[in-house]
Amino acid sequence: MTIRGAIGASLIDYTTGQSLGLQGGRESVAPHADPTAAALGTASVIHAAMQTAAYAPAVPGDTVEDVIISTSAAYHLIRPVRTGFDSRLVLYVWLDRAEGNLAIARRRIRSLAEDLA
Amino acid sequence: MNATAKATRQQQPKLGRGVTPAKALGQLAALGVTGALTVVGEPGGVIFLRDGLVNGVESPAAPSVDRLLTACGKVEERVWETIPSRPARALVEGGHVSAAEIELCAIGALYDAAYFVLSTERAELRFAPDIEHWLGADCTVTADQLCDHVVRQRRILNEVHPSDVTDTAPVRPVLRPGLDRVLVSGLQWEIVLHADGNRTPQELAGLLGCSAYAVTLDVRRLAAAGLVEPPVATEPEEPPATPEPRVAASGSAAVPASVPAAAAASPPANGAERREILPRRVPGTFTFEDPPTGTRRHLPAGVSALAVLPGAIDKPPDDSLLKRIRTALQSLR
């Protein structure tokens, strides 16, 4: 894992909350004991951000770039992967707050998401 | 290797009637077989196994990898025609897609088709050993993962809107929803734009080159918001009038064309029938009875909601038209 402070990461289909790939082992992939439940939670967070009227784009071409949730111990970064073909994927990265650097991690995740697409 | 293949063949007769596709898939996966499980039914499809792992799923209800890649312009159709069988590798080597893209696309198509194949009721099952998926991609999922995923897909559909009447019926957008404001997702916008009164959610997905499950789900969201009409041809209405099944089938097929006449002839009966099939009202959503359904205009069959705009049907929407619509909508703000 090349993002400093990253504890776990996964690629999630946000229509169903299905995780398509995990990195970091079953126990550490998400802050929840059950990675399936964590993937579902991630799916509902991104769905809320993308479909809720409050975040509807104000200017043409405006889209949700990422969602960052910060807790006292960690950062959770969720970033839609925009593939050329039709897909509904997000990249989720769980970052240790003491070790990780949010700005650098965010840039790394952006290039990761662009590499996938 | 040969011995296991023989053993597999001996254990095949389990696929009798009454066995669900999911159960048969579980049995075949447990044997670690390679081959194709064909599910004959409505909509049906084929599940491809490689050493007991699911390597690909195809269904006529869901767009395949070729459609997903050509619809978005990622791979041109004439390029597809030149590519040999098992094209996954050739596509990556030819620089058309990256290795990650073909895997993501293949797994997306696999899960999408799986919903429809494993939801096929009263299916007839057949297994042909040693047949592999045509794409030749490396992605595999276990049978359990696939079945769990389908269970979740079904649960999400029912959480969004507990009625499945719009799932396979032609999509007919409500012309006058009677709402102050309508918020649709990008996919819902495309659905409404391409719904001509004949296309089912799965046909729209094929046309747009996007996930058939996602379209089915968004049509349910539109139905929950009162933006899509529930289908008028009510199956429960048919059997008592015409006991013979073949007559009933042809009768129900004729119904959509004569809908306005039927509605005008017997409005109370139709209304009562409607109320029976309507889902329970979800708090905070729009109900179909308000405003009364009878006062709403129905889309004639074959006419899009945007039929007033020339060129909106059967062609991919052209940019200038969309820009004009957007400008017009913005000036209304």
XYZ file of C-alpha atoms in Angstrom:
450
model
C 0.000 0.000 0.000
C 1.580 3.205 -1.143
C -0.567 5.700 0.749
C 1.092 6.523 4.055
C -1.089 5.806 7.061
C -3.624 3.819 5.063
C -5.138 1.024 7.129
C -7.430 -0.466 4.536
C -8.980 0.181 1.145
C -11.735 -1.254 -0.995
C -13.478 -0.796 -4.293
C -17.239 -0.725 -3.923
C -20.180 -0.808 -6.332
C -22.419 1.789 -4.752
C -25.736 0.696 -6.301
C -25.647 -2.468 -4.228
C -22.871 -1.931 -1.706
C -20.963 -4.873 -3.152
C -17.253 -4.765 -2.528
C -15.343 -5.800 -5.656
C -11.884 -5.793 -4.169
C -10.332 -5.472 -0.756
C -6.858 -4.565 0.361
C -5.542 -4.801 3.867
C -7.017 -8.085 5.073
C -10.522 -8.921 6.187
C -10.080 -7.620 9.725
C -8.501 -4.295 8.903
C -10.239 -3.347 5.687
C -12.875 -1.238 7.337
C -13.550 0.191 10.770
C -16.465 -2.197 11.057
C -16.011 -5.853 12.022
C -18.063 -6.844 8.989
C -16.615 -5.536 5.683
C -19.934 -6.205 3.935
C -21.742 -3.896 6.328
C -18.988 -1.304 5.929
C -19.304 -1.438 2.137
C -23.067 -0.981 2.418
C -22.527 2.021 4.704
C -20.074 3.545 2.240
C -22.612 3.022 -0.544
C -25.319 4.869 1.374
C -22.976 7.762 2.212
C -21.993 8.315 -1.420
C -25.567 7.836 -2.556
C -26.701 10.522 -0.125
C -24.021 12.919 -1.367
C -24.774 12.301 -5.042
C -28.556 12.178 -5.043
C -29.580 14.581 -2.335
C -30.997 17.896 -3.450
C -28.804 19.759 -0.974
C -25.664 18.754 -2.905
C -27.148 18.957 -6.379
C -24.658 20.656 -8.684
C -25.010 24.409 -8.724
C -22.964 24.961 -11.863
C -22.972 22.821 -15.022
C -20.361 20.084 -14.963
C -20.124 20.128 -11.171
C -19.912 16.618 -9.735
C -19.135 14.998 -6.404
C -15.362 14.534 -6.285
C -14.952 12.893 -2.935
C -16.506 12.575 0.485
C -14.256 12.882 3.519
C -15.383 11.830 6.956
C -13.066 12.678 9.796
C -13.217 11.043 13.187
C -10.888 11.752 16.087
C -8.748 8.745 15.171
C -9.081 8.422 11.402
C -10.040 9.833 8.038
C -12.352 8.013 5.669
C -12.044 9.004 2.015
C -14.655 7.948 -0.528
C -14.068 8.814 -4.157
C -16.239 7.930 -7.177
C -14.293 6.168 -9.948
C -15.511 7.553 -13.248
C -14.918 4.885 -15.860
C -15.565 5.445 -19.546
C -18.141 2.666 -19.609
C -21.168 2.619 -17.338
C -20.309 1.708 -13.758
C -21.069 2.929 -10.282
C -17.847 2.457 -8.362
C -16.231 4.209 -5.423
C -12.796 3.856 -3.959
C -12.774 3.821 -0.171
C -9.625 4.423 1.866
C -9.360 4.280 5.644
C -6.520 6.464 6.866
C -4.881 6.617 10.264
C -5.127 10.199 11.430
C -1.798 10.334 13.275
C 0.259 8.720 10.498
C -1.534 9.800 7.364
C -1.596 13.157 5.631
C -5.041 13.992 4.334
C -3.938 16.269 1.478
C -1.343 13.831 0.136
C -3.680 10.857 0.533
C -6.383 12.711 -1.331
C -4.072 13.380 -4.258
C -2.867 9.780 -4.299
C -6.440 8.515 -4.311
C -7.325 10.846 -7.140
C -4.554 9.446 -9.311
C -5.474 5.901 -8.256
C -9.084 6.451 -9.319
C -7.897 7.941 -12.609
C -5.623 4.928 -13.216
C -8.548 2.566 -12.785
C -10.612 4.445 -15.351
C -8.545 -34.418 -14.437
C -10.472 -36.780 -16.705
C -11.700 -38.719 -13.718
C -13.166 -35.615 -12.108
C -14.819 -34.613 -15.363
C -16.441 -38.043 -15.527
C -17.573 -37.808 -11.936
C -19.093 -34.413 -12.728
C -21.052 -35.809 -15.617
C -22.420 -38.572 -13.456
C -23.684 -36.131 -10.879
C -25.410 -33.866 -13.330
C -28.951 -35.305 -13.423
C -29.702 -33.321 -10.247
C -30.752 -30.398 -12.451
C -34.411 -31.371 -12.614
C -37.452 -29.155 -12.587
C -38.085 -27.346 -9.335
C -34.373 -26.760 -8.689
C -33.730 -23.017 -8.539
C -30.828 -21.606 -10.583
C -29.120 -20.530 -7.340
C -29.302 -24.037 -5.877
C -27.994 -25.634 -9.068
C -25.174 -23.095 -9.177
C -24.241 -23.945 -5.586
C -24.153 -27.675 -6.393
C -22.029 -27.206 -9.513
C -19.651 -24.852 -7.699
C -19.235 -27.404 -4.904
C -18.163 -29.976 -7.527
C -15.568 -27.541 -8.854
C -16.705 -27.913 -12.453
C -15.882 -25.946 -15.588
C -18.764 -25.317 -17.968
C -21.908 -23.373 -18.733
C -25.151 -23.536 -16.729
C -27.948 -22.480 -19.071
C -31.082 -21.133 -17.411
C -34.039 -21.317 -19.794
C -36.924 -19.104 -18.794
C -37.938 -15.486 -18.505
C -35.482 -13.710 -18.785
C -33.003 -16.593 -18.408
C -29.333 -16.594 -19.276
C -26.090 -18.513 -18.880
C -23.675 -18.784 -15.950
C -20.116 -19.749 -16.844
C -18.027 -21.608 -14.291
C -14.292 -22.144 -14.258
C -13.079 -24.697 -11.696
C -16.168 -24.047 -9.591
C -15.816 -20.265 -9.671
C -18.152 -18.001 -11.632
C -16.203 -16.402 -14.445
C -18.999 -14.789 -16.434
C -22.768 -14.402 -16.592
C -24.844 -13.492 -19.623
C -28.524 -12.640 -19.794
C -30.650 -11.229 -22.607
C -31.980 -8.780 -19.990
C -28.602 -7.197 -19.256
C -26.077 -5.586 -21.605
C -22.926 -7.606 -22.107
C -19.336 -6.329 -21.976
C -19.310 -5.655 -25.734
C -22.386 -3.420 -25.456
C -21.008 -1.596 -22.391
C -17.735 -0.844 -24.156
C -19.182 0.120 -27.538
C -22.089 2.193 -26.172
C -19.735 4.598 -24.414
C -17.448 4.841 -27.440
C -14.540 3.235 -25.584
C -14.230 0.575 -28.289
C -15.626 1.201 -31.746
C -17.970 -1.377 -33.219
C -15.754 -1.957 -36.215
C -12.880 -2.733 -33.820
C -15.038 -5.392 -32.133
C -15.645 -7.068 -35.440
C -11.921 -7.450 -36.073
C -11.145 -8.882 -32.655
C -10.818 -12.671 -32.402
C -12.620 -14.900 -29.916
C -11.769 -14.418 -26.227
C -11.151 -10.716 -26.803
C -10.175 -9.593 -23.270
C -6.457 -9.948 -23.937
C -6.594 -8.585 -27.460
C -8.425 -5.480 -26.238
C -5.784 -4.777 -23.583
C -2.880 -5.510 -25.933
C -4.446 -3.366 -28.631
C -4.505 -0.449 -26.175
C -8.275 -0.059 -26.308
C -8.815 -0.599 -22.590
C -6.520 -1.026 -19.625
C -6.277 -4.354 -17.807
C -8.077 -2.807 -14.825
C -10.885 -1.498 -17.013
C -11.644 -4.820 -18.681
C -11.733 -6.556 -15.288
C -14.030 -3.903 -13.773
C -16.265 -3.970 -16.820
C -16.413 -7.778 -16.830
C -17.212 -8.042 -13.133
C -19.818 -5.290 -13.419
C -21.519 -7.091 -16.313
C -21.280 -10.387 -14.417
C -23.076 -9.091 -11.319
C -25.596 -7.204 -13.434
C -26.639 -10.250 -15.485
C -26.585 -12.484 -12.383
C -29.530 -10.619 -10.886
C -31.703 -11.495 -13.877
C -30.468 -15.060 -14.378
C -30.836 -16.038 -10.714
C -34.247 -14.331 -10.490
C -35.643 -16.470 -13.317
C -38.651 -18.368 -12.010
C -39.760 -21.856 -13.088
C -36.522 -22.162 -15.010
C -35.369 -25.172 -16.949
C -31.688 -25.860 -16.283
C -29.042 -27.425 -18.436
C -25.344 -27.871 -17.870
C -22.769 -28.202 -20.625
C -19.273 -29.073 -19.381
C -16.011 -27.528 -20.600
C -17.534 -24.398 -22.090
C -15.912 -21.141 -21.066
C -17.108 -17.540 -21.261
C -16.379 -15.871 -24.585
C -14.654 -12.832 -23.103
C -11.743 -14.663 -21.510
C -11.401 -12.245 -18.582
C -9.706 -13.370 -15.379
C -12.213 -12.098 -12.832
C -13.965 -14.755 -10.768
C -16.420 -14.681 -7.889
C -17.638 -17.563 -5.764
C -21.163 -18.895 -6.151
C -21.929 -17.764 -2.589
C -20.786 -14.219 -3.316
C -22.989 -14.159 -6.391
C -26.077 -15.478 -4.584
C -25.562 -13.102 -1.618
C -25.238 -10.247 -4.062
C -28.515 -11.116 -5.775
C -30.287 -11.334 -2.413
C -28.966 -7.869 -1.587
C -29.964 -6.504 -5.001
C -33.501 -7.770 -4.443
C -33.658 -6.315 -0.937
C -32.452 -2.899 -2.142
C -35.123 -2.870 -4.870
C -37.806 -3.568 -2.277
C -36.461 -0.942 0.101
C -36.628 1.668 -2.646
C -40.187 0.791 -3.659
C -41.989 -2.359 -2.568
C -43.816 -2.972 -5.854
C -42.238 -4.888 -8.732
C -44.889 -3.995 -11.333
C -42.589 -1.534 -13.112
C -39.606 -3.910 -13.272
C -40.371 -5.546 -16.614
C -43.187 -3.398 -18.018
C -42.647 -0.671 -20.626
C -41.543 2.542 -18.915
C -44.122 5.309 -19.275
C -43.133 8.609 -17.659
C -45.943 10.638 -16.090
C -46.562 13.642 -18.302
C -47.855 15.850 -15.512
C -46.528 14.736 -12.151
C -48.143 17.649 -10.313
C -45.021 18.278 -8.286
C -43.416 21.669 -7.691
C -39.980 20.348 -8.306
C -38.519 17.189 -9.773
C -35.013 16.020 -8.962
C -33.717 13.169 -11.101
C -30.352 11.447 -11.293
C -28.371 11.500 -14.518
C -29.478 7.961 -15.296
C -33.125 8.773 -14.552
C -32.909 11.675 -16.985
C -31.639 9.310 -19.680
C -34.388 6.807 -18.853
C -37.132 9.414 -19.169
C -35.596 10.811 -22.347
C -35.480 7.409 -24.063
C -38.729 5.928 -22.737
C -41.075 5.705 -25.709
C -43.891 3.789 -24.029
C -42.693 0.441 -25.439
C -39.228 -0.028 -23.994
C -38.863 -1.999 -20.787
C -36.145 -1.033 -18.263
C -33.952 -3.847 -19.608
C -34.390 -2.700 -23.216
C -33.512 0.846 -22.157
C -30.364 -0.472 -20.456
C -29.336 -2.200 -23.691
C -30.001 0.947 -25.681
C -28.079 3.173 -23.273
C -25.349 0.598 -22.644
C -25.625 0.701 -18.890
C -26.390 -1.661 -16.040
C -29.854 -3.208 -16.388
C -30.138 -3.575 -12.621
C -29.320 0.121 -12.153
C -32.018 1.072 -14.690
C -34.548 -1.254 -13.023
C -33.674 0.302 -9.656
C -33.940 3.865 -10.935
C -37.285 3.089 -12.595
C -38.483 1.917 -9.177
C -37.217 5.193 -7.696
C -39.114 7.094 -10.390
C -42.226 5.026 -9.617
C -41.845 5.748 -5.891
C -41.642 9.457 -6.681
C -44.742 9.219 -8.902
C -42.833 10.020 -12.085
C -43.488 6.730 -13.867
C -46.959 5.309 -14.496
C -47.684 1.856 -13.105
C -48.392 -0.486 -16.043
C -52.054 -0.500 -17.017
C -52.222 -4.062 -18.333
C -53.024 -5.816 -15.065
C -52.327 -9.522 -15.157
C -54.787 -10.410 -12.342
C -57.579 -8.788 -14.359
C -57.209 -11.187 -17.273
C -57.581 -14.796 -16.050
C -61.188 -14.635 -14.712
C -62.509 -13.142 -17.960
C -60.671 -15.593 -20.214
C -59.879 -18.910 -18.567
C -57.990 -20.303 -21.531
C -54.339 -19.331 -21.064
C -53.550 -18.716 -24.715
C -56.450 -16.308 -25.105
C -55.420 -14.540 -21.920
C -51.930 -14.050 -23.256
C -53.074 -12.513 -26.509
C -55.644 -10.425 -24.629
C -53.067 -8.921 -22.302
C -50.796 -8.161 -25.220
C -53.576 -6.202 -26.882
C -54.401 -4.184 -23.783
C -51.754 -1.448 -23.978
C -52.974 -0.267 -27.372
C -56.586 0.042 -26.260
C -55.909 1.522 -22.846
C -57.629 4.894 -23.252
C -60.766 3.192 -24.591
C -60.869 0.697 -21.739
C -60.315 3.413 -19.165
C -63.109 5.538 -20.635
C -65.532 2.637 -20.890
C -65.280 1.442 -17.303
C -63.591 4.006 -15.089
C -64.909 2.707 -11.716
C -63.941 -0.919 -12.363
C -60.544 0.116 -13.649
C -60.016 2.354 -10.645
C -60.907 -0.417 -8.221
C -58.583 -2.826 -9.987
C -55.821 -0.268 -9.834
C -56.164 0.287 -6.114
C -55.765 -3.428 -5.515
C -52.448 -3.695 -7.297
C -51.079 -0.447 -5.908
C -48.298 -0.770 -3.376
C -48.811 0.522 0.131
C -48.073 4.211 0.305
C -44.577 4.995 1.501
C -44.680 7.969 3.890
C -43.442 11.155 2.290
C -43.867 9.976 -1.269
C -46.330 10.990 -3.909
C -49.377 8.757 -4.305
C -50.706 7.669 -7.622
C -54.244 8.750 -6.784
C -53.344 12.357 -6.195
C -54.108 13.925 -8.648
C -56.627 11.295 -9.827
C -55.061 9.019 -12.404
C -57.997 9.455 -14.767
C -57.290 13.152 -15.226
C -53.711 12.564 -16.259
C -52.857 12.240 -19.893
C -51.434 8.895 -20.946
C -48.585 8.593 -23.357
C -49.805 6.908 -26.523
C -47.827 3.773 -27.233
C -44.622 4.498 -29.093
C -44.520 8.183 -28.178
C -41.750 9.592 -26.028
C -42.338 12.270 -23.426
C -40.164 14.434 -25.622
C -41.903 13.475 -28.848
C -42.723 17.144 -29.338
C -39.048 17.685 -29.935
C -38.001 16.423 -33.359
C -35.279 13.791 -33.422
C -35.664 12.750 -29.802
C -36.735 9.219 -30.599
C -34.627 6.266 -31.678
C -31.526 8.335 -32.147
C -28.916 9.096 -29.554
C -29.897 12.545 -28.260
C -27.822 15.131 -30.075
C -25.931 17.723 -28.103
C -27.516 20.794 -29.608
C -30.978 19.522 -28.706
C -29.920 18.842 -25.131
C -28.298 22.255 -24.913
C -31.515 23.877 -26.140
C -33.517 21.998 -23.533
C -31.070 22.985 -20.833
C -31.145 26.643 -21.871
C -34.925 26.571 -21.894
C -35.004 24.992 -18.445
C -32.510 27.481 -17.082
C -34.538 30.409 -18.332
C -37.466 29.070 -16.296
C -35.579 29.364 -13.006
